[in-house]
Amino acid sequence: MATTLDRIELTSATLFEALQGLATDIKADMGRIDRLGGEPTEAQLGRLRNKVLEFQGLMAVLDKMLSQTRKGGAFVREIVGGIANQILTRSLSYETAHVTRLERANSVPLFGAVTFARDLAQLDRLADQVPSRPAELDAQVSAARSTLRNLIKRCPQIPDFG
């Protein structure tokens, strides 16, 4: 099935190829994080989050295109689902590792509550997308949630002059 968008022809095969390329790129980034101890820096985590978001967007577009085919692309959906599960599970483990690194810091930033709330929302989003996760990761997610809530409480309150 082909769709024309501003003179660019997008086919399910092209999207699948792009998705595979992006998955390879994400896995390479994950490999670099693993080689450095498995705890991503802020920059690494930001890049990973952006790429995972892009992956999810491509996945949604491909899913929509496949739903319009006669057989619904069940085989491709199964492949993409497996890749997505691996990526999202590993992303979730990096989120928990990031929180572990935050917990070891001696102080919290002035506007840390906003940052930590964003981190908590990201953690919750990923946890919802990976419903069947190993027990160890589930425990890490629970601990990370608790840690982020405690970090938010420790942040200085900024007065609202509005």
Tab-separated table of C-alpha atoms in Angstrom:
chain	number	residue	atom	x	y	z
A	1	MET	CA	0.000	0.000	0.000
A	2	ALA	CA	1.416	3.389	-0.953
A	3	THR	CA	0.539	6.841	0.306
A	4	THR	CA	1.662	10.102	-1.267
A	5	LEU	CA	2.593	12.825	1.181
A	6	ASP	CA	4.035	15.992	-0.379
A	7	ARG	CA	5.334	13.940	-3.317
A	8	ILE	CA	7.031	11.431	-1.046
A	9	GLU	CA	5.768	7.914	-1.484
A	10	LEU	CA	5.533	6.007	1.765
A	11	THR	CA	4.920	2.304	1.664
A	12	SER	CA	4.601	-0.151	4.485
A	13	ALA	CA	7.886	-1.711	3.375
A	14	THR	CA	9.647	1.666	3.466
A	15	LEU	CA	8.287	2.386	6.945
A	16	PHE	CA	9.280	-1.074	8.134
A	17	GLU	CA	12.789	-0.493	6.803
A	18	ALA	CA	12.980	2.886	8.551
A	19	LEU	CA	11.741	1.290	11.757
A	20	GLN	CA	14.410	-1.405	11.560
A	21	GLY	CA	17.096	1.212	10.921
A	22	LEU	CA	15.965	3.270	13.876
A	23	ALA	CA	15.840	0.151	16.075
A	24	THR	CA	19.430	-0.636	15.069
A	25	ASP	CA	20.447	2.925	15.925
A	26	ILE	CA	18.686	2.722	19.309
A	27	LYS	CA	20.356	-0.591	20.099
A	28	ALA	CA	23.748	0.914	19.226
A	29	ASP	CA	23.078	3.766	21.675
A	30	MET	CA	22.050	1.212	24.282
A	31	GLY	CA	25.286	-0.678	23.670
A	32	ARG	CA	27.277	2.498	24.338
A	33	ILE	CA	25.360	3.033	27.584
A	34	ASP	CA	26.025	-0.567	28.600
A	35	ARG	CA	29.754	-0.227	27.898
A	36	LEU	CA	29.837	2.783	30.223
A	37	GLY	CA	28.247	0.913	33.133
A	38	GLY	CA	24.555	0.852	32.234
A	39	GLU	CA	23.671	4.200	33.819
A	40	PRO	CA	22.937	6.758	31.108
A	41	THR	CA	24.025	10.360	31.433
A	42	GLU	CA	21.415	13.089	31.027
A	43	ALA	CA	22.504	13.596	27.404
A	44	GLN	CA	22.407	9.878	26.594
A	45	LEU	CA	19.011	9.474	28.216
A	46	GLY	CA	17.645	12.491	26.354
A	47	ARG	CA	18.831	11.112	23.001
A	48	LEU	CA	17.447	7.693	23.831
A	49	ARG	CA	14.076	9.127	24.847
A	50	ASN	CA	13.867	11.095	21.595
A	51	LYS	CA	14.736	8.078	19.472
A	52	VAL	CA	12.281	5.834	21.309
A	53	LEU	CA	9.572	8.453	20.797
A	54	GLU	CA	10.417	8.577	17.084
A	55	PHE	CA	10.338	4.765	16.981
A	56	GLN	CA	6.906	4.742	18.594
A	57	GLY	CA	5.661	7.333	16.092
A	58	LEU	CA	6.875	5.305	13.126
A	59	MET	CA	5.377	2.217	14.688
A	60	ALA	CA	1.970	3.919	14.960
A	61	VAL	CA	2.099	5.052	11.323
A	62	LEU	CA	3.107	1.573	10.153
A	63	ASP	CA	0.368	0.007	12.263
A	64	LYS	CA	-2.204	2.318	10.679
A	65	MET	CA	-0.994	1.458	7.184
A	66	LEU	CA	-0.972	-2.268	7.926
A	67	SER	CA	-4.520	-2.129	9.291
A	68	GLN	CA	-5.646	-1.004	5.836
A	69	THR	CA	-4.180	-4.052	4.093
A	70	ARG	CA	-6.189	-7.178	3.355
A	71	LYS	CA	-4.442	-9.400	5.895
A	72	GLY	CA	-3.670	-6.619	8.363
A	73	GLY	CA	0.080	-7.264	8.319
A	74	ALA	CA	-0.039	-9.754	11.197
A	75	PHE	CA	3.449	-11.100	10.467
A	76	VAL	CA	5.021	-7.627	10.318
A	77	ARG	CA	3.123	-6.550	13.432
A	78	GLU	CA	4.494	-9.572	15.296
A	79	ILE	CA	8.064	-8.696	14.284
A	80	VAL	CA	7.638	-5.021	15.161
A	81	GLY	CA	5.974	-5.930	18.457
A	82	GLY	CA	8.937	-8.084	19.439
A	83	ILE	CA	11.426	-5.355	18.561
A	84	ALA	CA	9.348	-2.753	20.387
A	85	ASN	CA	9.095	-4.913	23.500
A	86	GLN	CA	12.880	-5.319	23.633
A	87	ILE	CA	13.512	-1.609	23.124
A	88	LEU	CA	10.883	-0.476	25.625
A	89	THR	CA	11.996	-2.973	28.269
A	90	ARG	CA	15.621	-1.869	27.989
A	91	SER	CA	14.557	1.788	27.957
A	92	LEU	CA	12.635	1.193	31.161
A	93	SER	CA	15.720	-0.332	32.776
A	94	TYR	CA	17.764	2.735	31.746
A	95	GLU	CA	15.139	4.988	33.297
A	96	THR	CA	15.476	3.121	36.598
A	97	ALA	CA	19.291	3.251	36.367
A	98	HIS	CA	19.051	7.003	35.782
A	99	VAL	CA	16.970	7.379	38.946
A	100	THR	CA	19.550	5.358	40.888
A	101	ARG	CA	22.200	7.838	39.750
A	102	LEU	CA	19.974	10.767	40.767
A	103	GLU	CA	19.446	9.235	44.188
A	104	ARG	CA	23.206	9.190	44.862
A	105	ALA	CA	23.484	12.951	44.304
A	106	ASN	CA	23.978	14.960	47.489
A	107	SER	CA	21.724	17.815	46.474
A	108	VAL	CA	18.710	18.527	44.320
A	109	PRO	CA	18.550	21.294	41.701
A	110	LEU	CA	16.503	24.432	42.307
A	111	PHE	CA	13.889	23.527	39.693
A	112	GLY	CA	14.411	19.797	40.204
A	113	ALA	CA	10.766	19.140	41.019
A	114	VAL	CA	9.833	19.881	37.403
A	115	THR	CA	12.604	17.654	36.049
A	116	PHE	CA	11.855	14.832	38.463
A	117	ALA	CA	8.126	15.037	37.697
A	118	ARG	CA	8.991	14.690	33.988
A	119	ASP	CA	11.190	11.687	34.811
A	120	LEU	CA	8.373	10.134	36.855
A	121	ALA	CA	5.884	10.641	34.025
A	122	GLN	CA	8.323	9.037	31.553
A	123	LEU	CA	8.888	6.110	33.912
A	124	ASP	CA	5.136	5.595	34.305
A	125	ARG	CA	4.537	5.820	30.540
A	126	LEU	CA	7.178	3.211	29.799
A	127	ALA	CA	6.009	0.970	32.638
A	128	ASP	CA	2.484	1.051	31.165
A	129	GLN	CA	3.875	0.087	27.755
A	130	VAL	CA	5.806	-2.880	29.179
A	131	PRO	CA	3.101	-4.692	31.158
A	132	SER	CA	4.881	-8.063	31.307
A	133	ARG	CA	8.307	-7.330	32.698
A	134	PRO	CA	10.695	-9.415	34.788
A	135	ALA	CA	10.123	-9.305	38.548
A	136	GLU	CA	13.528	-7.684	39.087
A	137	LEU	CA	12.682	-4.843	36.703
A	138	ASP	CA	9.267	-4.468	38.310
A	139	ALA	CA	10.960	-4.020	41.702
A	140	GLN	CA	13.358	-1.469	40.179
A	141	VAL	CA	10.424	0.474	38.704
A	142	SER	CA	8.667	0.568	42.091
A	143	ALA	CA	11.863	1.714	43.807
A	144	ALA	CA	12.470	4.360	41.130
A	145	ARG	CA	8.932	5.725	41.538
A	146	SER	CA	9.435	5.998	45.271
A	147	THR	CA	12.840	7.639	44.841
A	148	LEU	CA	11.510	10.213	42.381
A	149	ARG	CA	8.617	11.088	44.688
A	150	ASN	CA	11.075	11.549	47.565
A	151	LEU	CA	13.369	13.685	45.399
A	152	ILE	CA	10.410	15.873	44.417
A	153	LYS	CA	9.586	16.371	48.107
A	154	ARG	CA	13.209	17.378	48.825
A	155	CYS	CA	13.235	20.070	46.127
A	156	PRO	CA	13.000	23.685	47.259
A	157	GLN	CA	9.567	25.224	46.859
A	158	ILE	CA	9.531	28.068	44.373
A	159	PRO	CA	7.111	30.842	45.403
A	160	ASP	CA	4.366	31.711	42.951
A	161	PHE	CA	4.234	35.487	42.538
A	162	GLY	CA	1.456	35.314	39.941
